[in-house]
Coordinates of C-alpha atoms and ligand atoms in Angstrom, one line a residue:
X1 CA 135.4 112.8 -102.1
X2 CA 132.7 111.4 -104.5
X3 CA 132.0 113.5 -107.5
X4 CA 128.9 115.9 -107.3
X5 CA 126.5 114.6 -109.9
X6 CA 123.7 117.2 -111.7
X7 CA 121.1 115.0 -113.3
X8 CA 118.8 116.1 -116.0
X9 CA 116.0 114.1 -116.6
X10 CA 116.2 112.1 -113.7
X11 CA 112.4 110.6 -113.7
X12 CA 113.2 109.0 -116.9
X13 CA 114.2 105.1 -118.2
X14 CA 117.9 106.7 -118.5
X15 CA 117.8 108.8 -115.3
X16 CA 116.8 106.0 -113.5
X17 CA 119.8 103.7 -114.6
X18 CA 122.0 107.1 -113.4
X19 CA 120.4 106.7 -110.3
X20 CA 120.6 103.4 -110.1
X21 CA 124.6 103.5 -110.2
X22 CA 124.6 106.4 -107.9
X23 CA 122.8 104.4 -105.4
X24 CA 125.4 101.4 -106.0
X25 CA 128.4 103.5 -105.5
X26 CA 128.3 106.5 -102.7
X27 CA 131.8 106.3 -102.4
X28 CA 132.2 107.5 -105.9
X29 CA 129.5 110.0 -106.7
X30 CA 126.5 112.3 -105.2
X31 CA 123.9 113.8 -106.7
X32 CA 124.1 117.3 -106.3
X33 CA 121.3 118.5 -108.5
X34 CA 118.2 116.9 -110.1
X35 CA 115.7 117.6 -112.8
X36 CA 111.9 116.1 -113.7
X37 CA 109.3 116.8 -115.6
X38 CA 105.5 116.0 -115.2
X39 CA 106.4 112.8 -112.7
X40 CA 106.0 115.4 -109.4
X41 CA 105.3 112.6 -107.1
X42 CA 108.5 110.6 -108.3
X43 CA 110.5 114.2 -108.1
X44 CA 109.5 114.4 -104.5
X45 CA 111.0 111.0 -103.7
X46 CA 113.8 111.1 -105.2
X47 CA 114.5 114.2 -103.1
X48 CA 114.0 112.5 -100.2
X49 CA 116.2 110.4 -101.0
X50 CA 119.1 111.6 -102.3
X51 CA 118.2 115.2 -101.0
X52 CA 120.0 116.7 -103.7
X53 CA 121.3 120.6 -102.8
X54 CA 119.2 121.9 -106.3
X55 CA 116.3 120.7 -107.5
X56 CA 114.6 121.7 -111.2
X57 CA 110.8 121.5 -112.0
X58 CA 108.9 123.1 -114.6
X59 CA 107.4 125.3 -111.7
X60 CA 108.3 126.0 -108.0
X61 CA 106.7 122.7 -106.0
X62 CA 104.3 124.4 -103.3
X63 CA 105.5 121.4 -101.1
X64 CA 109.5 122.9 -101.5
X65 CA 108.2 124.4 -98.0
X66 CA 109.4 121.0 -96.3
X67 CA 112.9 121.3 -97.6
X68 CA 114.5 124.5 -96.3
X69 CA 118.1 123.5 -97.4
X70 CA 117.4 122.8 -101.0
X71 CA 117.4 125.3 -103.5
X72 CA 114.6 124.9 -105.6
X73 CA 114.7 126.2 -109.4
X74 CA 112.0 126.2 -112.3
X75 CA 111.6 125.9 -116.1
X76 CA 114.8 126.5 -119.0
X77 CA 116.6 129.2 -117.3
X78 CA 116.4 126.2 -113.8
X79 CA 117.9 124.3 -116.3
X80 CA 120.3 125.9 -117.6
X81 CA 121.8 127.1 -114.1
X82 CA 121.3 123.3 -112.9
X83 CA 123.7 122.7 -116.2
X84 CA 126.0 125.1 -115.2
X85 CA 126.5 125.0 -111.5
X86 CA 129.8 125.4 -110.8
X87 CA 130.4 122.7 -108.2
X88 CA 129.1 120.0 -110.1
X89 CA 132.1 118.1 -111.4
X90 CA 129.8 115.6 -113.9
X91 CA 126.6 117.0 -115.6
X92 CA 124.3 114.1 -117.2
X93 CA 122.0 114.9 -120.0
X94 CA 119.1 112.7 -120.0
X95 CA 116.0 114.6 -120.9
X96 CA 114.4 113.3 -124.1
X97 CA 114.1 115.4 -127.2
X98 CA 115.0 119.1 -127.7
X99 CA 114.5 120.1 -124.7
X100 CA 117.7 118.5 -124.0
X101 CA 119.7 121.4 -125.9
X102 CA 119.8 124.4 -124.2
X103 CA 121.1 122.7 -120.8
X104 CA 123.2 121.2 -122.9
X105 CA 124.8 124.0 -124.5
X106 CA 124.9 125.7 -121.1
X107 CA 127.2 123.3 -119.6
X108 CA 129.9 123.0 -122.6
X109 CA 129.8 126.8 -122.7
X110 CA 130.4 126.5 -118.6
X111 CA 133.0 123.9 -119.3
X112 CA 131.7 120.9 -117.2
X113 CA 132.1 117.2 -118.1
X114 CA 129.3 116.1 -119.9
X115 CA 127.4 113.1 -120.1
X116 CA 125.0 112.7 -122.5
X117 CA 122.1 110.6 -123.4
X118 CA 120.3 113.2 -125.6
X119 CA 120.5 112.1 -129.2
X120 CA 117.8 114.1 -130.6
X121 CA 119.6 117.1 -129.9
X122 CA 123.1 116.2 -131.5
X123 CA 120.7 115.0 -134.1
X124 CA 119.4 118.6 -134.8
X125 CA 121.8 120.6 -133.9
X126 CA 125.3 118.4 -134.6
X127 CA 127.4 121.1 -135.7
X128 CA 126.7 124.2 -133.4
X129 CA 127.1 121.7 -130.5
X130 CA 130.6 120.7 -132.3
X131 CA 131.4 124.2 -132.7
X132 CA 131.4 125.2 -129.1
X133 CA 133.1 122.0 -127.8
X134 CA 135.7 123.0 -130.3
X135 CA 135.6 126.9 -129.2
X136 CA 136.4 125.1 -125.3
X137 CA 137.9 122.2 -125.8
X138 CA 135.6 120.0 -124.2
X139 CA 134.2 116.2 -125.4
X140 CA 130.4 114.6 -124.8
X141 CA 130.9 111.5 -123.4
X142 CA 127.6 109.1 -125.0
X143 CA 125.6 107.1 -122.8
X144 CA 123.9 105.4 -125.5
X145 CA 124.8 102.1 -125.4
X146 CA 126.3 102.4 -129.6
X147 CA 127.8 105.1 -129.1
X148 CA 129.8 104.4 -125.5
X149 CA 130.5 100.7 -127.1
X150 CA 132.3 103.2 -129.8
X151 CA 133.9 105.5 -127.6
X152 CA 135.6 103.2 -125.6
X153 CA 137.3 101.7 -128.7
X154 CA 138.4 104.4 -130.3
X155 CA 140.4 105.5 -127.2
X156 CA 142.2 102.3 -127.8
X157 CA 142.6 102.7 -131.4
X158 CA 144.0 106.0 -133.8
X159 CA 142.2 107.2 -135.8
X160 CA 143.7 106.0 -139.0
X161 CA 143.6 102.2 -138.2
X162 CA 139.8 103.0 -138.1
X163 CA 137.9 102.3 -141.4
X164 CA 134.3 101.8 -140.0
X165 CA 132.5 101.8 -136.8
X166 CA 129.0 99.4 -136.6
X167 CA 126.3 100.1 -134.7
X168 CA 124.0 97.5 -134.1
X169 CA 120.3 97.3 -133.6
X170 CA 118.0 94.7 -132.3
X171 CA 115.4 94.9 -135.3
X172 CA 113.0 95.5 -132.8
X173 CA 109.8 93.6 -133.2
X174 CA 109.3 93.8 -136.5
X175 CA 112.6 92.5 -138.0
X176 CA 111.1 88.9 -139.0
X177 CA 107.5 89.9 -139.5
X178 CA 107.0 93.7 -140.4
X179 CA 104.2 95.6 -139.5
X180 CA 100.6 95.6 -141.2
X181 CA 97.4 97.7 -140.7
X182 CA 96.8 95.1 -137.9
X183 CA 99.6 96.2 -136.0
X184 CA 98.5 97.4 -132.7
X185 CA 100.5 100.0 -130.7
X186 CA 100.9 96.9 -127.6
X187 CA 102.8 94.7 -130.2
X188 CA 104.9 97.8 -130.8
X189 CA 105.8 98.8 -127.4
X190 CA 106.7 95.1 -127.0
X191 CA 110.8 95.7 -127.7
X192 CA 112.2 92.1 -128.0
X193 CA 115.5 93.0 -125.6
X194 CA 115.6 96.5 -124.4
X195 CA 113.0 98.3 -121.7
X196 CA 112.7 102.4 -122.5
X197 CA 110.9 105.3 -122.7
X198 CA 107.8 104.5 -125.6
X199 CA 108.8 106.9 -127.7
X200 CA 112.2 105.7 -128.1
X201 CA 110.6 102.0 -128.3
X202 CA 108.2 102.8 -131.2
X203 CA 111.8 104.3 -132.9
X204 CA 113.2 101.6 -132.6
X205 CA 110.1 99.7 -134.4
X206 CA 110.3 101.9 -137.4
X207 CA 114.7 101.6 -136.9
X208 CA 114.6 105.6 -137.2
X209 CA 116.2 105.2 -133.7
X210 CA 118.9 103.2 -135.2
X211 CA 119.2 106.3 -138.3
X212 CA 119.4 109.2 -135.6
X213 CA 122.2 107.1 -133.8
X214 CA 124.1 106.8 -137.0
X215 CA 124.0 111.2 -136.9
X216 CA 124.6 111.1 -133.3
X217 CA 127.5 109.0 -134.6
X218 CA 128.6 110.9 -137.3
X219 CA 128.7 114.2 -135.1
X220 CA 129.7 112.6 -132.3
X221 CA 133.1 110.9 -133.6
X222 CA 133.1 113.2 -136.9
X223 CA 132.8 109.8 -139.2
X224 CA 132.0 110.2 -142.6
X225 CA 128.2 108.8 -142.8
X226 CA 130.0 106.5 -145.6
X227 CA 132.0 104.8 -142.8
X228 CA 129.1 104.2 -140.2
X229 CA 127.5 101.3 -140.8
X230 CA 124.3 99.4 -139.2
X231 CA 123.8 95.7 -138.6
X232 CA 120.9 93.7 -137.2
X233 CA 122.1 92.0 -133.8
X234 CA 118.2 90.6 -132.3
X235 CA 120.5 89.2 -129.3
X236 CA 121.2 93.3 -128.5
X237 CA 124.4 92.0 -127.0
X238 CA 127.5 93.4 -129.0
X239 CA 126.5 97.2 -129.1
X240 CA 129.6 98.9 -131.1
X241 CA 131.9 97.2 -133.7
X242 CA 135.1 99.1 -134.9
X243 CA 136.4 97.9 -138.3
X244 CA 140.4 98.4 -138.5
X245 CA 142.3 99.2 -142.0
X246 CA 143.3 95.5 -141.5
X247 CA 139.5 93.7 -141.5
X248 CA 140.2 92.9 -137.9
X249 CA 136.4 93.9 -135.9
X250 CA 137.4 94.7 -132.5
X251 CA 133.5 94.5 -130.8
X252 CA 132.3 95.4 -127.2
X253 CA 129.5 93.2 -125.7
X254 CA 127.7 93.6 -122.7
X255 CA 124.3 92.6 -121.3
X256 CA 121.1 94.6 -122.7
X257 CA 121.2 97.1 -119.5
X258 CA 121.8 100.8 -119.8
X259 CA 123.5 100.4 -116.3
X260 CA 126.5 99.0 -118.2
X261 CA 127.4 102.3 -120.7
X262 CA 125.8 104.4 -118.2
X263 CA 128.5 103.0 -115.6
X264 CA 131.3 103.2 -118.5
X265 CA 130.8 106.8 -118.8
X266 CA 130.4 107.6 -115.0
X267 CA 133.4 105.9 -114.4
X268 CA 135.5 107.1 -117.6
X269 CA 138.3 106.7 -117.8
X270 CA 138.1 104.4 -115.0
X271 CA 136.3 101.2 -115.6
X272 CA 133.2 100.3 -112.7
X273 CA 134.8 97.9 -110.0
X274 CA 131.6 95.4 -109.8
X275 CA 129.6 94.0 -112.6
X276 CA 125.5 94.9 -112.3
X277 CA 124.6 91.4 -113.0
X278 CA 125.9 88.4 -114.3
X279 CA 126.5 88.0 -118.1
X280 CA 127.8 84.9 -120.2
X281 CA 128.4 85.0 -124.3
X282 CA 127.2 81.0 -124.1
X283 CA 123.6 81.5 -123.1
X284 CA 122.7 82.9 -126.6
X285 CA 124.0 82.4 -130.4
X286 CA 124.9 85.5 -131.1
X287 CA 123.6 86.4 -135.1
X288 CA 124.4 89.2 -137.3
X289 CA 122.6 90.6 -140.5
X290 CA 122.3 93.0 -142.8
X291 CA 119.2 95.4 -143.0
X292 CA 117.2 93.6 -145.6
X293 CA 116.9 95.1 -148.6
X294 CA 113.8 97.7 -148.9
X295 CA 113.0 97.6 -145.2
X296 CA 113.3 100.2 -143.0
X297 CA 113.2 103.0 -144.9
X298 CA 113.2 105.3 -142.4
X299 CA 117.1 104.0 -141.7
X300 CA 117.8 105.4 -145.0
X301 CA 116.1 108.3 -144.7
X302 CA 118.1 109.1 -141.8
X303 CA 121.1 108.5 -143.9
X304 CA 120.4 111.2 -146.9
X305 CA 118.6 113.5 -144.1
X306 CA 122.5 113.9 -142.2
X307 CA 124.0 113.4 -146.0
X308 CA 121.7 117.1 -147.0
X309 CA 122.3 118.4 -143.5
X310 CA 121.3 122.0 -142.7
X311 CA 118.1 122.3 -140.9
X312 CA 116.9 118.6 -142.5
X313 CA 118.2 116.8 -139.2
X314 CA 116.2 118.5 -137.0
X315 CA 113.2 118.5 -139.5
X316 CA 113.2 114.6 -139.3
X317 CA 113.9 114.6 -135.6
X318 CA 110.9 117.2 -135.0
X319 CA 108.1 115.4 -137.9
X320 CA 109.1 112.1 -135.9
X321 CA 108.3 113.1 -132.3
X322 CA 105.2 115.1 -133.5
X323 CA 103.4 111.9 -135.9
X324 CA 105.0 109.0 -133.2
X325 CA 103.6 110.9 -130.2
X326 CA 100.1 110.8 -132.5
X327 CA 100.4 107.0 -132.9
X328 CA 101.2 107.1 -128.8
X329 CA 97.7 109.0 -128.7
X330 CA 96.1 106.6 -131.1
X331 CA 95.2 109.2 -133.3
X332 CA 97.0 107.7 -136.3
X333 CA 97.9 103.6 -136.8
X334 CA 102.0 102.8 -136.5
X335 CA 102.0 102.0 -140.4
X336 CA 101.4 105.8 -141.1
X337 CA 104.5 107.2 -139.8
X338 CA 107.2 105.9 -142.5
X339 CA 104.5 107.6 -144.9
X340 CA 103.7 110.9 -142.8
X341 CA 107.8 111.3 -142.4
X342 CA 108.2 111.1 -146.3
X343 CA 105.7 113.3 -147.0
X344 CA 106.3 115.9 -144.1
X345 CA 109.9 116.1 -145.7
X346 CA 108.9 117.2 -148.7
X347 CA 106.5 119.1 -147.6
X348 CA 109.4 121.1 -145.6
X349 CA 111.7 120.8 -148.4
X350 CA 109.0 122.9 -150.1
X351 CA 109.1 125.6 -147.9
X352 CA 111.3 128.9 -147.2
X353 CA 112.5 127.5 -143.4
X354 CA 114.3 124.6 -145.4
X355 CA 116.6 127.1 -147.3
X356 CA 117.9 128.6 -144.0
X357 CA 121.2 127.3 -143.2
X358 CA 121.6 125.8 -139.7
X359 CA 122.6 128.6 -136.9
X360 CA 121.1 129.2 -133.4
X361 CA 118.5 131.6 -135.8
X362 CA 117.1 129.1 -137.7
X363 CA 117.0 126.4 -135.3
X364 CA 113.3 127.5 -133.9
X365 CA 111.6 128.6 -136.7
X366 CA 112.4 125.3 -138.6
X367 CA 111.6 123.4 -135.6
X368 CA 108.1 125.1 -135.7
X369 CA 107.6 124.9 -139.6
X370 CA 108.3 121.0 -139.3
X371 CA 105.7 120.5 -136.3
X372 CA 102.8 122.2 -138.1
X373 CA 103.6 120.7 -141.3
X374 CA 103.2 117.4 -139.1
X375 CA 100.0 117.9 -137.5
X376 CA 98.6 119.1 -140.6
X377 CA 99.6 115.5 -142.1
X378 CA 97.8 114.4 -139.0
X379 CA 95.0 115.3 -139.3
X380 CA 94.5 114.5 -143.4
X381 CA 95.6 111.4 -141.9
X382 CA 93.2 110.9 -139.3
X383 CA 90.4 112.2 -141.6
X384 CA 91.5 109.6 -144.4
X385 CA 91.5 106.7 -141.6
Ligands
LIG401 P1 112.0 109.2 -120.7 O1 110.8 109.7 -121.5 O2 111.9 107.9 -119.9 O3 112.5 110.3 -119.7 C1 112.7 111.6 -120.2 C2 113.2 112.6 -119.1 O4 113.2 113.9 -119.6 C3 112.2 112.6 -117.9 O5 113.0 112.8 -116.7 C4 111.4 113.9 -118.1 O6 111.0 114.4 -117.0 C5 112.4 114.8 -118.9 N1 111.7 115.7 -119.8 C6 110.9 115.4 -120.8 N2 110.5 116.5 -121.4 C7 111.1 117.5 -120.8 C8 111.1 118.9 -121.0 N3 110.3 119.5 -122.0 N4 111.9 119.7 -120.2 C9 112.6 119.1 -119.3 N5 112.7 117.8 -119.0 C10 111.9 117.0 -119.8 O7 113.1 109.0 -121.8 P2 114.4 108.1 -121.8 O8 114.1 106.8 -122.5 O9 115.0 108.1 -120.5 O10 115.4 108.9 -122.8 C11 116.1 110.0 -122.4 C12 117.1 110.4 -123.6 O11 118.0 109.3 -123.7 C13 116.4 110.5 -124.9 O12 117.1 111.5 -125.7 C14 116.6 109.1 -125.6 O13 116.7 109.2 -127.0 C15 118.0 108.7 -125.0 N6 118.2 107.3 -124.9 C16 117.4 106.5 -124.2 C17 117.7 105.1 -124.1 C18 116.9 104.2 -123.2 O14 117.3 103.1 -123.0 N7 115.8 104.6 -122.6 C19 118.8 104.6 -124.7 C20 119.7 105.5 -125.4 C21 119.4 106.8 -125.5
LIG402 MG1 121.0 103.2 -128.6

């Protein structure tokens, strides 16, 4: 019997690649449930064809008329039942941002096997999610190409032959030239190896996607932040390294195609039977470096953000998808972020939300303090340009 698949997120870059190994495999797994957002048109196809038995829009589709066998659901509480269904035997998060969290909660606290994709939400919330995986002994298996690299080798390896894990990052495109006031958003979106959402691309231009994958890391695995470590890699082939107490770097390559962890994880702990494409270690040098000294600061950021912890995470995480979907409306120039991030953190350092410690509580307020302390930035900012 294939395995009955819920998808969240399904209209997106990481839905699609889901999809995409659905299609490929029909023996192995159905989709049982889907989600969108705002693409309604793409919804609609995708229901005819995969003709899911649940479907999840922000509101009831007036054209759910057609499809009298599929139950159609709307908004969080959609979500959270799609999250939770109890025939699903594989639940994949891959809605982007924090809206990823509450489905994601619902389906630990329901038990299912989950797949996730959703970094900004381990970002914000790490330790409540580790909390209840604890409280019902369940595991997140990562789709992130890192983080599944990681996962597969530390079920090879114990724990205390481990004495870092690398994660690797492409540099996007401004690794050998940075940015200037020049920069235009198309030379950001233009990543050198990887095709994604735009907001995740313009993270990866600033490396801030690189610093919330090193927290998705560290809750993910439970690494000390001393122990993760981040090398450039422009070829974006080797995705995860693990260091052993010996020096020996046992490292997991595979073509720049989500397909490939997304298929890992599917699969887990089987291995996919067919290869998506075809893949050979000689077309390219393959070239490691370090993160150049003084660049990137939003990498280290990242770092002393997870090394405060409390609601600081989630600050970053929110002031970043607040000032980058600005720069996606042109409203501020990509050079500003790094600068509106520092200052919106010390801005929210400043102010009573940032003294709360982390708990479900605190999680909205802070979330709401960091957003208008962002588009206030914004605007000085836009007035200033
Ligand atoms: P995307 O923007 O292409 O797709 C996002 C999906 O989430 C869409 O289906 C959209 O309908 C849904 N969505 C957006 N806002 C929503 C909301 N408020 N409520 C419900 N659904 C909502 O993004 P993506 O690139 O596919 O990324 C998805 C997640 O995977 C993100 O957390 C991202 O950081 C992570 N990720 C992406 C990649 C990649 O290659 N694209 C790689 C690693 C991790
Ligand atoms: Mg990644």
């Amino acid at each position: 019997m294939p395995k009955k698949v819920v998808l969240l997120g399904g209209t997106g870059s990481i839905g699609s690649s889901v999809l995409s190994i659905i299609r490929s495999y029909p023996e192995e797994f159905q989709l049982l449930g889907l989600s969108g957002h705002s693409q309604k048109e793409k919804i609609r196809a995708l229901v005819e064809e995969f003709h899911p038995a649940y479907v999840c829009l922000p509101e009831l589709p007036e054209w759910r008329e057609n499809y009298r066998g599929i139950n159609f659901l709307s908004g969080e509480e959609g979500l959270n039942i799609l999250a939770s269904l109890p025939e699903a035997d594989m639940v994949v998060i891959a809605i982007a941002g924090l809206a990823g969290l509450g489905p994601t909660m619902a389906a630990i606290q329901h038990q299912k096997h989950l797949l996730s994709a959703n970094k900004e939400s381990i970002v914000a919330a790490g330790p409540l999610i580790n909390a209840s995986l604890d409280a019902t002994n369940r595991q997140i298996i990562p789709l992130d190409s890192e983080h599944n690299a990681i996962f597969t080798l530390l079920t090879r390896f114990e724990r205390e032959s481990v004495k870092n894990i690398i994660l690797t990052a492409s540099g996007g495109p401004f690794f050998k030239k940075p940015a200037d006031s020049r920069t235009s958003l198309q030379d950001v979106l233009k990543h050198p190896t990887w095709s994604m959402g735009s907001y995740i691309t313009v993270n990866s231009a600033t490396m801030l996607n690189k610093g919330f994958e090193v927290l998705e890391a560290h809750y993910l695995f439970r690494i000390p932040f001393e122990s993760i470590r981040v090398l450039i890699h422009p070829q974006s082939l080797v995705h995860g390294i693990v260091e052993l107490t010996d020096g020996t770097q046992v490292m997991v390559a595979s073509p720049s195609d989500m397909r490939y962890p997304i298929g890992m994880a599917m699969f887990y702990p089987r291995i996919p039977p067919r290869s998506e494409s075809s893949f050979s270690l000689v077309v390219k040098p393959l070239e490691f470096f370090d993160i150049p000294e003084g660049r990137f600061p939003l990498l280290k950021l990242a770092y002393e953000m997870g090394k405060k912890g409390g609601l600081f995470p989630l600050a970053l995480n929110a002031l970043n998808e607040e000032i980058v979907g600005a720069c996606l409306e042109h409203r501020i120039r990509f050079i500003d972020i790094e600068i509106l991030i520092e200052k919106g953190l010390e801005r929210f350092s400043a102010s009573e939300e940032a003294r709360l410690s982390l708990s479900w509580e605190s999680l909205f307020p802070a979330e709401k303090k960091a957003r208008a302390i962002a588009q206030e930035l914004i605007e000085e900012r836009q007035r200033a340009n």
